[in-house]
Amino acid sequence: MLKTKIMATRFAIPILAAGVANIGFAANSQAADDQEIPEIVVTAKGNRTLAETLPTAHVITLEQIELAQIRDIPELLDTIAGVSVRDSGGRGSATSVFVRGTANSQIIVLVDGVRVGSASLGAAALNSYPIEAIARVEVVKGPLSGIYGADAAGGVIQLFTKKGGSGLGVATASVGSDSLTEYGLAFNGGNDRNSFHISAQFEETDGIDSTSILTGGNDDRDGFEETAFSFGGKWTMTDRTVANLSVLYSDSTVDFDNTFGADTGFFTDNKNFSSALNITSRLSDRMSWSTTLGINEEEADTNSSFPSTFTTERDSLGTELQISLSGNSTLTVGADYYEENLESTTVFPVSDRDNTGAFALLQTQSGAFGFVGSLRYDDNSAYGSDTNGSLAVSYDFTSDVRAVLSYGTAFAAPSFNFLYFPFFGNPDILPEESESVELSILGNTGAFDWRISAYQNDIENLFSFDPQTFLAANIGEAEIQGLEFELNTRLAEWDLALGLDFLSAEDKDSGTELDDRAEQTLALTASRNFGALDLRFDVKLEDGRFDNRGTELSSYGLFDISARYQFNPQFSVSANVDNIFDKDYTVNLIGVSDRYNTEGRQAKLSLRYNF
C-alpha cells in the first residue's frame, strides 16, 4: 500500500539525520520502549501518521538520538534536510537555527506542546535544552500560522520529554576533547497505565577560544558548564482520560570573548524552566478533547562591560476538540491563550502582552486524493489581530508515488526589543508577513525511498533598522526558494542516506543573498549493524554561505565516525570522532577581519549502564 511505502520514505528522513538509516527501523533499546509514543505526528495535529501528514515532516526517535551521539539539540537539527545552524564559537554559544532559510524568530519551538523562547529576542535558545531529557523530536516545515499563530512562517520544532517506562534506570559517563566530562543518572518506574521518569545531567568543558580576536585577554578558552534536571510522568485517570506532566530545568554558564574590547572574564548564565500538564479525554469513539497548561521561564544573566538580565515568563493554556467525521475525515477546533512578561535591568515602557487565538483544521482522504485546510485568528495586545491559513492537496499517482501541493500564509511577531527597547523600539512596527507554496513528490522505487520538494517563501515587512529615524522599522522583502532531495536505500547490508539542499535566500531590494544560509548542502550517511556493534559514517559538505551582509564564506567538508558496542543488555560503550580531518572552517564573521571560531577534531568516549 502507498501509505506503508510513503511511511518508509518519510520515516527514513530523520534516519539520515541520526545516521542510522534503516528503512522501517524498529527501535529495540530500553530507551525506545521507554516512551511507547505512537507513530503520529503530534505537531501537525489531527491524529495522523507520518505517512498521512501532508506538510513535510521529520521525526527523530530516541533510539536515533542515542545512536547519533550528538551533543545538543541544534546539532541534531542541523542533520535534517533544509535545516542549518550558525553558532558563535563552540559549545553553549549563542546559536541560530534556520528552517528552509527562515530565521529563529520565524519558527516556533514547543516543549511538550508549550511555546518556549525569549520575549525580548523573539526566539528560543535551543542549545539550552538538554538533549538527554528528550525522547523525540518533530520538525514540521512550511507555514503553520494557520494552526499555531505568530512565528510559524518557517515551521514548528517540537521537543518531547521522557515520561518513563521499562527498566529501573540508566547511568552514563563521558569524557572527551577539551577536558569534556559528562555524567547522567535517570530512574524509571510504573507500568503501561502509570509511569514516571526523573533524571539529572551534568556537563563541563574547557571549550575553545570562541573568536579569532587575540588581544585584550580574548586569546583564552571559553568554557561551558550545564546542570539539568527533568521529570516526566503519565497517569491514567480513567479508561478514557490520561494526564501527562513534564518539568524541565537547565542552568548553564558559557564564557565568551569581548568583540568590542578587552575580555575581563565575560560570561552568560542561562536558566530555562518549562512545565506542561496535558489532560486528554476520549469523549466518544469519534471525539477527543485535549487541554494543555504550560509555564515557560527563560533568564539570561550576562556579566560583561554592560551587565544585563533579561527574564521571560510565559503562561499558556490551550484546548482543542478533535472530531472524526464520516469516512476518513477529521475536524480539529481549538483555542489558546498565552501571557508574556519581561523583567529586565533595561527599563521597557511596556513589559507584558497577551495573545488569544482560535483555529480550525480539516483533514480528509478520499480515494487517491487527500486534503488539509487550516484557518486561524489571533488577537495580540501589542500588535493587533491577524488571520492566516493554509491548504494542501495530495494525489496518489500509483501505490508508490504521491504528489503534494500546498499554499499558506504566516506571520512573525515583533519581539519586545523591536517594539519597546529604549531609543530603538517602535511600538508601531508591524508583524512580518509571508506567503509560501510547495510541491513535493515522494515515493518508493524498488529499493529506494525518495522525496523531492520545491518551495518558495516570500516575506515582507522585514524587521530592520531605519538609519533615518534610528528606530526599528519594517524595511525590505525577502524571496526564499529551495529544492530538497532525499534518498534512502540499503546496499550490501549498509544503510545509506543522501540529502541534497539547494537554497536561494535573497533580499529583493538589494539583490544580495541573505546571511547565514548555505546555498548548497550535501549530507551522506552510511551505517551498519554488526551484531553487538553499530557503526556509522557521516559526511557533510557546504557551499555558498554568506555573512556580514553579503561576504561569501569558503566551502567546507566535515567527516565524522561513531560506533557503539553492546556488551550485554545492561552495558554498552560508544565513541565518536567528529571532524576527523581537523578542518578549519567558518560559519560566522565578526565584522570584516575577525570571526567566531569553530571546533576542530573532537573525540568522545561514553559508558552506559542500564539497571
Coordinates of C-alpha atoms in Angstrom, one line a residue:
M1 CA 0.0 0.0 0.0
L2 CA 1.1 3.6 -0.7
K3 CA 0.8 4.6 3.0
T4 CA 3.2 1.9 4.1
K5 CA 5.8 2.8 1.5
I6 CA 5.4 6.5 2.0
M7 CA 5.8 5.9 5.7
A8 CA 9.2 4.2 4.9
T9 CA 10.2 7.2 2.8
R10 CA 9.3 9.9 5.4
F11 CA 10.5 7.8 8.4
A12 CA 13.9 7.4 6.7
I13 CA 14.4 11.2 6.5
P14 CA 15.2 11.5 10.2
I15 CA 17.4 8.4 10.0
L16 CA 19.5 10.4 7.6
A17 CA 19.7 12.9 10.4
A18 CA 20.7 10.4 13.0
G19 CA 22.9 8.4 10.7
V20 CA 21.3 5.0 11.5
A21 CA 19.5 4.7 8.2
N22 CA 17.4 1.5 8.3
I23 CA 14.1 1.8 6.4
G24 CA 11.3 0.8 8.6
F25 CA 13.8 0.5 11.5
A26 CA 12.2 -0.5 14.8
A27 CA 13.9 0.8 17.9
N28 CA 14.7 -2.1 20.2
S29 CA 16.5 -0.5 23.1
Q30 CA 15.2 0.0 26.6
A31 CA 15.1 3.7 25.9
A32 CA 12.9 3.3 22.9
D33 CA 10.5 1.2 24.8
D34 CA 10.6 3.9 27.5
Q35 CA 8.2 6.1 25.6
E36 CA 5.7 4.0 23.7
I37 CA 4.9 7.0 21.6
P38 CA 2.8 6.0 18.5
E39 CA 4.0 7.0 15.1
I40 CA 1.7 10.0 15.0
V41 CA 2.9 13.5 14.0
V42 CA 1.6 15.3 17.0
T43 CA 2.8 18.7 15.8
A44 CA 0.7 18.5 12.6
K45 CA -2.5 17.9 14.6
G46 CA -5.4 15.7 13.5
N47 CA -4.0 12.4 14.8
R48 CA -2.4 11.5 11.5
T49 CA 0.5 9.1 11.0
L50 CA 3.7 10.3 9.4
A51 CA 2.6 8.7 6.2
E52 CA -0.7 10.6 6.2
T53 CA 0.8 14.0 7.2
L54 CA 0.8 16.3 4.1
P55 CA 3.2 19.0 5.3
T56 CA 6.8 17.9 5.0
A57 CA 7.5 16.4 8.4
H58 CA 10.5 14.8 10.1
V59 CA 10.5 12.6 13.2
I60 CA 13.6 11.7 15.2
T61 CA 13.2 8.9 17.8
L62 CA 15.0 8.3 21.0
E63 CA 17.0 5.4 19.5
Q64 CA 18.2 7.5 16.7
I65 CA 19.2 10.3 19.1
E66 CA 21.2 7.9 21.2
L67 CA 23.0 6.3 18.3
A68 CA 23.8 9.6 16.7
Q69 CA 25.8 10.6 19.9
I70 CA 25.0 14.3 19.3
R71 CA 25.7 16.8 22.0
D72 CA 22.8 19.2 21.7
I73 CA 19.5 20.0 20.0
P74 CA 20.9 22.4 17.3
E75 CA 23.5 19.9 16.2
L76 CA 20.7 17.2 15.9
L77 CA 18.5 19.6 13.9
D78 CA 21.4 20.5 11.6
T79 CA 21.4 17.0 10.2
I80 CA 17.8 17.4 8.8
A81 CA 17.5 18.4 5.2
G82 CA 16.5 22.1 4.9
V83 CA 17.7 22.9 8.4
S84 CA 21.0 24.7 9.1
V85 CA 22.7 26.1 12.2
R86 CA 25.0 29.0 13.0
D87 CA 26.8 29.2 16.3
S88 CA 29.1 31.8 17.9
G89 CA 32.1 29.9 18.9
G90 CA 31.7 26.5 20.4
R91 CA 29.6 24.6 22.9
G92 CA 26.9 26.7 24.6
S93 CA 27.5 29.8 22.5
A94 CA 24.6 31.8 21.0
T95 CA 23.1 29.6 18.3
S96 CA 20.6 30.3 15.5
V97 CA 18.6 27.6 13.7
F98 CA 17.3 28.2 10.2
V99 CA 14.5 26.2 8.6
R100 CA 14.3 26.5 4.9
G101 CA 16.0 29.9 5.1
T102 CA 13.7 31.3 7.7
A103 CA 15.4 32.6 10.9
N104 CA 15.0 31.8 14.6
S105 CA 12.3 34.4 15.0
Q106 CA 10.3 32.9 12.1
I107 CA 9.9 29.4 13.6
I108 CA 8.1 28.2 16.7
V109 CA 9.7 25.9 19.3
L110 CA 7.4 23.8 21.6
V111 CA 8.3 21.6 24.5
D112 CA 5.5 19.0 25.1
G113 CA 3.1 21.4 23.4
V114 CA 4.2 24.5 25.3
R115 CA 5.6 27.5 23.4
V116 CA 9.1 28.5 24.7
G117 CA 11.6 31.3 23.9
S118 CA 12.8 34.7 24.9
A119 CA 10.2 37.5 24.6
S120 CA 13.0 40.1 24.3
L121 CA 14.8 38.3 21.4
G122 CA 11.8 36.6 19.9
A123 CA 13.5 33.2 19.6
A124 CA 14.2 30.1 21.6
A125 CA 17.6 29.2 22.9
L126 CA 17.5 25.6 21.7
N127 CA 21.1 24.9 22.8
S128 CA 19.9 25.5 26.4
Y129 CA 17.6 22.4 26.4
P130 CA 19.4 19.2 27.4
I131 CA 19.2 16.6 24.7
E132 CA 19.5 13.9 27.4
A133 CA 15.9 14.7 28.6
I134 CA 14.4 14.5 25.1
A135 CA 12.6 11.3 23.9
R136 CA 11.5 12.5 20.5
V137 CA 11.8 15.5 18.1
E138 CA 9.4 16.5 15.4
V139 CA 10.0 19.1 12.7
V140 CA 7.1 20.2 10.5
K141 CA 8.2 22.6 7.7
G142 CA 6.2 25.3 6.0
P143 CA 3.7 28.0 7.1
L144 CA 1.9 26.8 10.2
S145 CA 0.4 30.1 11.4
G146 CA -3.0 28.6 10.4
I147 CA -2.6 26.3 13.4
Y148 CA -0.1 28.0 15.8
G149 CA -0.3 31.7 15.0
A150 CA 2.7 34.0 15.3
D151 CA 6.2 33.0 14.3
A152 CA 5.3 29.8 12.3
A153 CA 6.4 31.2 8.9
G154 CA 9.2 28.6 8.5
G155 CA 7.7 25.8 10.6
V156 CA 7.5 24.3 14.0
I157 CA 10.0 22.3 16.1
Q158 CA 8.7 20.3 19.0
L159 CA 10.6 18.5 21.7
F160 CA 9.0 15.7 23.6
T161 CA 10.5 14.8 27.0
K162 CA 10.8 11.4 28.6
K163 CA 7.9 10.1 30.6
G164 CA 9.1 6.8 31.9
G165 CA 8.9 3.1 31.0
S166 CA 10.6 -0.3 31.5
G167 CA 13.8 -0.7 33.4
L168 CA 14.7 0.9 36.7
G169 CA 17.1 3.4 35.3
V170 CA 20.4 4.2 33.5
A171 CA 23.7 5.8 34.4
T172 CA 26.0 7.4 31.9
A173 CA 29.5 8.9 31.9
S174 CA 31.5 10.5 29.1
V175 CA 34.9 12.1 28.6
G176 CA 36.2 13.9 25.6
S177 CA 38.2 16.6 23.9
D178 CA 38.8 20.0 25.6
S179 CA 38.5 18.3 29.1
L180 CA 34.9 17.3 28.5
T181 CA 33.2 15.5 31.3
E182 CA 29.5 14.4 31.4
Y183 CA 27.5 12.5 34.0
G184 CA 23.9 11.4 33.9
L185 CA 21.6 9.4 36.1
A186 CA 17.9 8.6 35.4
F187 CA 15.2 6.5 37.1
N188 CA 12.1 5.0 35.6
G189 CA 9.1 3.5 37.3
G190 CA 5.5 2.4 36.7
N191 CA 3.6 0.4 34.1
D192 CA 1.5 0.9 30.9
R193 CA -1.1 2.9 32.8
N194 CA 1.1 5.0 35.2
S195 CA 4.8 5.8 34.9
F196 CA 7.4 8.3 35.7
H197 CA 10.9 9.4 34.6
I198 CA 13.3 11.5 36.6
S199 CA 16.9 12.4 35.6
A200 CA 19.8 14.7 36.2
Q201 CA 22.7 15.5 33.9
F202 CA 26.0 17.5 34.3
E203 CA 28.4 18.6 31.6
E204 CA 31.6 20.6 31.8
T205 CA 34.2 21.5 29.2
D206 CA 37.1 24.0 28.8
G207 CA 35.8 24.7 25.3
I208 CA 37.6 26.5 22.6
D209 CA 38.6 30.1 22.1
S210 CA 35.3 31.5 20.8
T211 CA 36.7 34.1 18.4
S212 CA 39.8 34.9 16.4
I213 CA 40.5 38.0 18.4
L214 CA 43.8 37.6 20.3
T215 CA 44.1 41.0 22.1
G216 CA 42.9 42.2 25.4
G217 CA 42.7 38.8 27.1
N218 CA 40.4 37.4 24.3
D219 CA 43.0 34.7 23.5
D220 CA 41.6 32.3 26.1
R221 CA 39.4 29.2 26.2
D222 CA 35.7 29.9 26.6
G223 CA 34.3 27.2 28.8
F224 CA 30.8 25.8 29.2
E225 CA 29.0 24.2 32.2
E226 CA 25.5 22.9 32.4
T227 CA 23.4 21.2 35.1
A228 CA 19.9 19.9 34.0
F229 CA 17.0 18.1 35.7
S230 CA 13.9 16.6 34.2
F231 CA 10.7 14.9 35.4
G232 CA 8.0 13.3 33.4
G233 CA 5.0 11.2 34.3
K234 CA 1.9 9.6 32.9
W235 CA -1.3 9.0 34.9
T236 CA -4.2 7.0 33.5
M237 CA -7.0 8.7 35.4
T238 CA -9.8 6.6 33.8
D239 CA -10.0 4.2 30.8
R240 CA -10.7 7.3 28.7
T241 CA -8.6 10.0 30.4
V242 CA -4.8 10.3 30.6
A243 CA -2.7 13.1 32.2
N244 CA 0.9 13.8 31.2
L245 CA 3.2 16.0 33.3
S246 CA 6.7 17.2 32.3
V247 CA 9.1 19.5 34.1
L248 CA 12.4 20.5 32.5
Y249 CA 15.1 22.8 34.1
S250 CA 18.6 23.7 33.0
D251 CA 21.2 26.1 34.3
S252 CA 24.2 26.7 32.1
T253 CA 27.1 29.1 32.1
V254 CA 29.1 29.9 28.9
D255 CA 32.2 32.1 28.6
F256 CA 32.6 34.4 25.7
D257 CA 35.0 36.9 24.2
N258 CA 34.5 40.7 24.0
T259 CA 34.2 41.6 20.4
F260 CA 34.4 45.3 21.2
G261 CA 37.4 45.4 23.6
A262 CA 39.2 43.6 26.5
D263 CA 37.8 40.3 27.9
T264 CA 37.8 40.6 31.7
G265 CA 36.0 37.3 32.2
F266 CA 32.7 37.7 30.4
F267 CA 30.1 35.0 30.7
T268 CA 26.3 34.5 30.4
D269 CA 24.3 32.4 32.9
N270 CA 21.2 30.9 31.2
K271 CA 18.3 29.4 33.2
N272 CA 15.4 27.6 31.5
F273 CA 12.3 26.2 33.0
S274 CA 9.5 24.5 31.1
S275 CA 6.5 22.7 32.5
A276 CA 3.5 21.2 30.7
L277 CA 0.4 19.5 32.1
N278 CA -1.8 17.8 29.4
I279 CA -5.1 16.1 30.0
T280 CA -6.6 14.1 27.1
S281 CA -10.0 12.5 27.3
R282 CA -11.7 10.3 24.7
L283 CA -15.3 11.6 25.0
S284 CA -16.6 9.0 22.5
D285 CA -15.4 6.7 19.7
R286 CA -15.4 9.8 17.4
M287 CA -14.4 12.6 19.7
S288 CA -11.5 13.5 21.9
W289 CA -10.7 16.6 24.0
S290 CA -7.2 17.8 25.0
T291 CA -6.1 20.6 27.2
T292 CA -2.5 21.8 28.0
L293 CA -1.4 24.1 30.7
G294 CA 2.1 25.5 30.3
I295 CA 4.7 27.5 32.1
N296 CA 8.0 28.7 30.5
E297 CA 10.7 30.9 32.1
E298 CA 13.9 31.9 30.5
E299 CA 16.6 34.0 32.2
A300 CA 19.8 35.3 30.6
D301 CA 22.2 37.0 33.1
T302 CA 25.2 38.5 31.3
N303 CA 28.4 39.6 33.0
S304 CA 30.1 41.9 30.5
S305 CA 31.1 45.6 30.0
F306 CA 27.3 46.3 30.2
P307 CA 25.9 43.7 32.6
S308 CA 22.2 42.8 32.0
T309 CA 19.5 40.4 33.0
F310 CA 16.5 39.5 30.8
T311 CA 13.8 37.2 32.2
T312 CA 10.8 36.0 30.2
E313 CA 7.8 34.5 32.0
R314 CA 5.2 32.9 29.8
D315 CA 2.0 31.2 31.0
S316 CA -0.2 29.5 28.5
L317 CA -3.5 27.5 28.2
G318 CA -4.7 25.7 25.1
T319 CA -7.6 23.4 24.4
E320 CA -8.7 21.5 21.3
L321 CA -11.5 19.2 20.3
Q322 CA -10.9 16.6 17.6
I323 CA -13.9 15.0 15.8
S324 CA -13.8 12.1 13.4
L325 CA -16.2 12.8 10.7
S326 CA -17.7 10.3 8.1
G327 CA -15.2 8.5 6.1
N328 CA -11.5 9.3 6.6
S329 CA -12.0 12.9 7.7
T330 CA -11.0 14.7 10.9
L331 CA -12.0 18.2 12.2
T332 CA -9.9 19.8 14.9
V333 CA -11.0 23.1 16.5
G334 CA -9.0 24.8 19.2
A335 CA -8.4 27.9 21.2
D336 CA -5.4 29.1 23.2
Y337 CA -4.2 32.0 25.3
Y338 CA -0.7 33.0 26.5
E339 CA 0.6 35.9 28.5
E340 CA 4.2 37.1 28.3
N341 CA 6.0 39.2 30.9
L342 CA 9.5 40.6 30.6
E343 CA 11.7 41.6 33.5
S344 CA 15.0 43.3 32.8
T345 CA 17.7 45.5 34.0
T346 CA 16.7 47.6 31.0
V347 CA 13.5 49.5 31.6
F348 CA 11.0 48.8 28.9
P349 CA 7.9 51.2 28.7
V350 CA 5.7 48.1 28.2
S351 CA 6.8 44.8 29.8
D352 CA 3.8 42.4 29.2
R353 CA 1.5 41.4 26.4
D354 CA -1.1 38.6 25.8
N355 CA -2.4 36.7 22.8
T356 CA -5.7 34.9 22.2
G357 CA -6.1 32.6 19.2
A358 CA -8.6 30.2 17.7
F359 CA -8.2 27.8 14.8
A360 CA -9.9 25.1 12.8
L361 CA -8.2 22.3 10.9
L362 CA -9.9 19.9 8.4
Q363 CA -8.2 16.8 7.1
T364 CA -9.7 14.2 4.7
Q365 CA -8.7 11.4 2.4
S366 CA -10.9 10.2 -0.4
G367 CA -9.5 7.6 -2.8
A368 CA -6.3 8.9 -4.4
F369 CA -7.0 12.5 -3.1
G370 CA -6.1 14.0 0.2
F371 CA -6.8 17.5 1.6
V372 CA -5.7 19.6 4.6
G373 CA -7.0 23.1 5.3
S374 CA -6.5 25.3 8.3
L375 CA -7.6 28.8 9.4
R376 CA -6.7 30.8 12.5
Y377 CA -7.4 34.2 14.0
D378 CA -5.1 35.8 16.5
D379 CA -5.5 38.9 18.6
N380 CA -2.5 40.3 20.4
S381 CA -2.4 43.2 22.9
A382 CA 0.8 44.6 21.4
Y383 CA 0.3 44.5 17.6
G384 CA -3.3 43.8 16.9
S385 CA -5.1 41.0 15.0
D386 CA -4.0 38.7 12.2
T387 CA -5.7 35.9 10.2
N388 CA -3.8 33.1 8.4
G389 CA -4.5 29.8 6.8
S390 CA -3.1 27.1 4.6
L391 CA -4.3 24.5 2.1
A392 CA -2.6 21.2 1.0
V393 CA -3.8 18.7 -1.6
S394 CA -2.3 15.3 -2.3
Y395 CA -2.7 12.9 -5.2
D396 CA -1.5 9.2 -5.3
F397 CA -0.4 8.6 -8.9
T398 CA 0.3 4.9 -8.0
S399 CA 0.6 2.8 -4.9
D400 CA 4.2 4.0 -4.8
V401 CA 4.2 7.7 -5.8
R402 CA 2.4 10.7 -4.2
A403 CA 2.4 14.4 -5.0
V404 CA 1.6 17.1 -2.5
L405 CA 0.8 20.8 -3.4
S406 CA 0.4 23.3 -0.6
Y407 CA 0.0 27.0 -0.1
G408 CA -0.1 29.0 3.1
T409 CA 0.2 32.4 4.8
A410 CA 2.0 33.1 8.0
F411 CA 3.4 35.9 10.2
A412 CA 6.2 36.6 12.6
A413 CA 5.5 38.9 15.6
P414 CA 7.8 41.7 16.6
S415 CA 9.8 41.0 19.8
F416 CA 9.9 43.3 22.8
N417 CA 13.2 44.6 21.6
F418 CA 11.7 45.7 18.3
L419 CA 8.7 47.1 20.0
Y420 CA 9.9 48.8 23.1
F421 CA 13.7 48.7 23.6
P422 CA 14.7 52.2 24.8
F423 CA 15.8 54.6 22.0
F424 CA 15.3 51.7 19.4
G425 CA 11.9 50.1 19.8
N426 CA 9.0 51.2 17.6
P427 CA 5.5 50.3 19.0
D428 CA 4.0 50.9 15.5
I429 CA 6.2 48.2 13.9
L430 CA 4.1 45.6 12.0
P431 CA 4.4 41.8 12.0
E432 CA 6.4 40.2 9.2
E433 CA 4.0 38.6 6.6
S434 CA 4.8 35.6 4.4
E435 CA 3.3 33.6 1.5
S436 CA 4.5 30.1 0.8
V437 CA 4.0 27.5 -1.9
E438 CA 5.5 24.0 -2.0
L439 CA 5.3 21.0 -4.4
S440 CA 6.6 17.6 -3.1
I441 CA 6.8 14.3 -4.9
L442 CA 7.7 11.3 -2.8
G443 CA 7.6 7.5 -3.0
N444 CA 9.3 4.2 -3.3
T445 CA 11.1 2.8 -6.4
G446 CA 12.5 -0.7 -5.9
A447 CA 14.9 -0.5 -3.0
F448 CA 14.9 3.3 -3.0
D449 CA 12.8 5.6 -0.9
W450 CA 12.9 9.2 -2.0
R451 CA 11.4 12.7 -1.7
I452 CA 11.8 15.8 -3.8
S453 CA 10.4 19.1 -2.5
A454 CA 10.5 22.5 -4.2
Y455 CA 9.3 25.6 -2.3
Q456 CA 9.1 29.4 -2.4
N457 CA 8.5 31.7 0.5
D458 CA 8.0 35.5 0.0
I459 CA 8.4 37.6 3.2
E460 CA 7.6 41.3 3.5
N461 CA 7.7 43.9 6.3
L462 CA 11.1 42.5 7.4
F463 CA 12.2 43.7 10.8
S464 CA 15.2 46.1 10.4
F465 CA 16.7 49.4 11.5
D466 CA 15.8 52.7 9.9
P467 CA 19.0 54.9 9.6
Q468 CA 16.9 58.0 9.2
T469 CA 15.0 57.7 12.5
F470 CA 17.4 55.3 14.4
L471 CA 14.3 53.2 15.2
A472 CA 13.2 49.7 14.4
A473 CA 11.2 49.6 11.2
N474 CA 9.6 47.3 8.6
I475 CA 12.1 47.6 5.7
G476 CA 12.6 45.2 2.9
E477 CA 11.4 42.0 1.4
A478 CA 12.9 38.5 1.0
E479 CA 12.4 35.8 -1.5
I480 CA 13.4 32.3 -0.5
Q481 CA 13.5 29.5 -3.0
G482 CA 14.7 26.0 -2.3
L483 CA 14.9 22.4 -3.6
E484 CA 15.3 19.4 -1.2
F485 CA 16.2 15.9 -2.3
E486 CA 16.4 12.9 0.0
L487 CA 17.2 9.3 -0.9
N488 CA 17.4 6.2 1.3
T489 CA 18.4 2.6 0.4
R490 CA 20.2 -0.5 1.6
L491 CA 23.3 -1.8 -0.2
A492 CA 25.3 -4.8 0.9
E493 CA 23.8 -4.6 4.4
W494 CA 24.8 -0.9 4.7
D495 CA 22.0 1.6 5.2
L496 CA 22.7 4.6 3.0
A497 CA 21.0 8.0 3.2
L498 CA 21.7 11.0 0.9
G499 CA 20.3 14.5 1.4
L500 CA 20.8 17.5 -1.0
D501 CA 19.7 21.1 -0.4
F502 CA 19.7 23.9 -2.8
L503 CA 18.7 27.3 -1.4
S504 CA 18.4 30.9 -2.6
A505 CA 17.5 33.4 0.0
E506 CA 17.6 36.9 -1.4
D507 CA 17.0 40.4 -0.2
K508 CA 14.7 41.6 -3.0
D509 CA 15.6 45.3 -2.6
S510 CA 19.4 44.9 -2.8
G511 CA 19.6 41.6 -4.7
T512 CA 22.1 40.2 -2.3
E513 CA 21.9 36.8 -0.6
L514 CA 20.7 36.8 3.0
D515 CA 23.4 35.9 5.6
D516 CA 23.8 32.6 7.4
R517 CA 22.1 30.3 4.8
A518 CA 24.2 27.9 2.7
E519 CA 23.2 27.7 -1.0
Q520 CA 24.2 24.1 -1.4
T521 CA 24.4 21.3 1.3
L522 CA 25.1 17.6 0.9
A523 CA 24.8 15.1 3.7
L524 CA 25.7 11.4 3.3
T525 CA 25.3 8.7 6.0
A526 CA 26.4 5.1 5.9
S527 CA 25.6 2.9 8.8
R528 CA 25.6 -0.8 9.6
N529 CA 24.9 -3.2 12.4
F530 CA 27.4 -6.0 13.1
G531 CA 25.5 -7.8 15.8
A532 CA 26.7 -6.1 19.0
L533 CA 28.4 -3.3 17.1
D534 CA 26.7 -0.3 15.4
L535 CA 29.0 1.7 13.1
R536 CA 28.2 5.0 11.3
F537 CA 30.0 7.4 8.9
D538 CA 28.8 10.9 8.2
V539 CA 29.9 13.3 5.5
K540 CA 28.6 16.9 5.2
L541 CA 29.6 19.4 2.5
E542 CA 28.5 23.0 2.4
D543 CA 29.0 25.8 -0.1
G544 CA 27.7 29.3 -0.7
R545 CA 27.2 30.6 2.9
F546 CA 27.2 34.4 3.3
D547 CA 27.7 36.6 6.3
N548 CA 28.5 40.2 7.1
R549 CA 25.9 41.5 4.6
G550 CA 27.0 39.5 1.6
T551 CA 30.5 38.3 2.3
E552 CA 30.8 34.8 0.9
L553 CA 32.5 32.2 3.1
S554 CA 34.6 29.3 1.9
S555 CA 33.1 26.0 1.3
Y556 CA 34.0 23.1 3.6
G557 CA 33.5 19.4 4.2
L558 CA 33.2 17.5 7.5
F559 CA 33.7 13.8 8.1
D560 CA 32.6 12.0 11.3
I561 CA 32.6 8.5 12.6
S562 CA 30.8 6.9 15.5
A563 CA 30.4 3.4 17.0
R564 CA 28.5 1.7 19.8
Y565 CA 29.3 -1.7 21.2
Q566 CA 26.7 -3.5 23.3
F567 CA 28.5 -5.9 25.7
N568 CA 25.2 -7.2 27.2
P569 CA 21.7 -5.8 27.7
Q570 CA 22.9 -3.7 30.6
F571 CA 26.3 -2.3 29.5
S572 CA 27.4 -0.5 26.3
V573 CA 30.4 1.6 25.2
S574 CA 30.2 4.3 22.5
A575 CA 32.7 6.5 20.9
N576 CA 32.8 9.1 18.2
V577 CA 35.2 11.4 16.4
D578 CA 33.8 14.5 14.7
N579 CA 35.7 16.5 12.1
I580 CA 38.2 13.7 11.6
F581 CA 40.5 15.7 9.3
D582 CA 40.5 18.7 11.7
K583 CA 39.0 21.0 9.1
D584 CA 39.3 24.7 9.9
Y585 CA 36.1 26.4 8.6
T586 CA 34.0 29.5 9.2
V587 CA 30.2 30.0 9.6
N588 CA 30.0 33.3 11.4
L589 CA 32.0 36.5 10.9
I590 CA 32.7 39.4 13.3
G591 CA 33.0 42.5 11.1
V592 CA 35.5 42.4 8.3
S593 CA 38.6 40.9 9.8
D594 CA 37.6 38.5 12.6
R595 CA 35.4 35.5 13.0
Y596 CA 33.8 33.2 15.5
N597 CA 35.9 30.0 15.7
T598 CA 34.6 26.5 15.0
E599 CA 35.7 23.3 16.7
G600 CA 38.4 21.2 15.1
R601 CA 38.7 17.5 15.7
Q602 CA 36.6 16.3 18.6
A603 CA 36.5 12.9 20.3
K604 CA 34.2 11.5 22.9
L605 CA 34.0 8.2 24.8
S606 CA 30.8 7.2 26.7
L607 CA 29.8 4.4 29.0
R608 CA 26.2 3.5 29.6
Y609 CA 24.8 1.1 32.2
N610 CA 21.1 0.1 32.4
F611 CA 19.9 -1.2 35.7

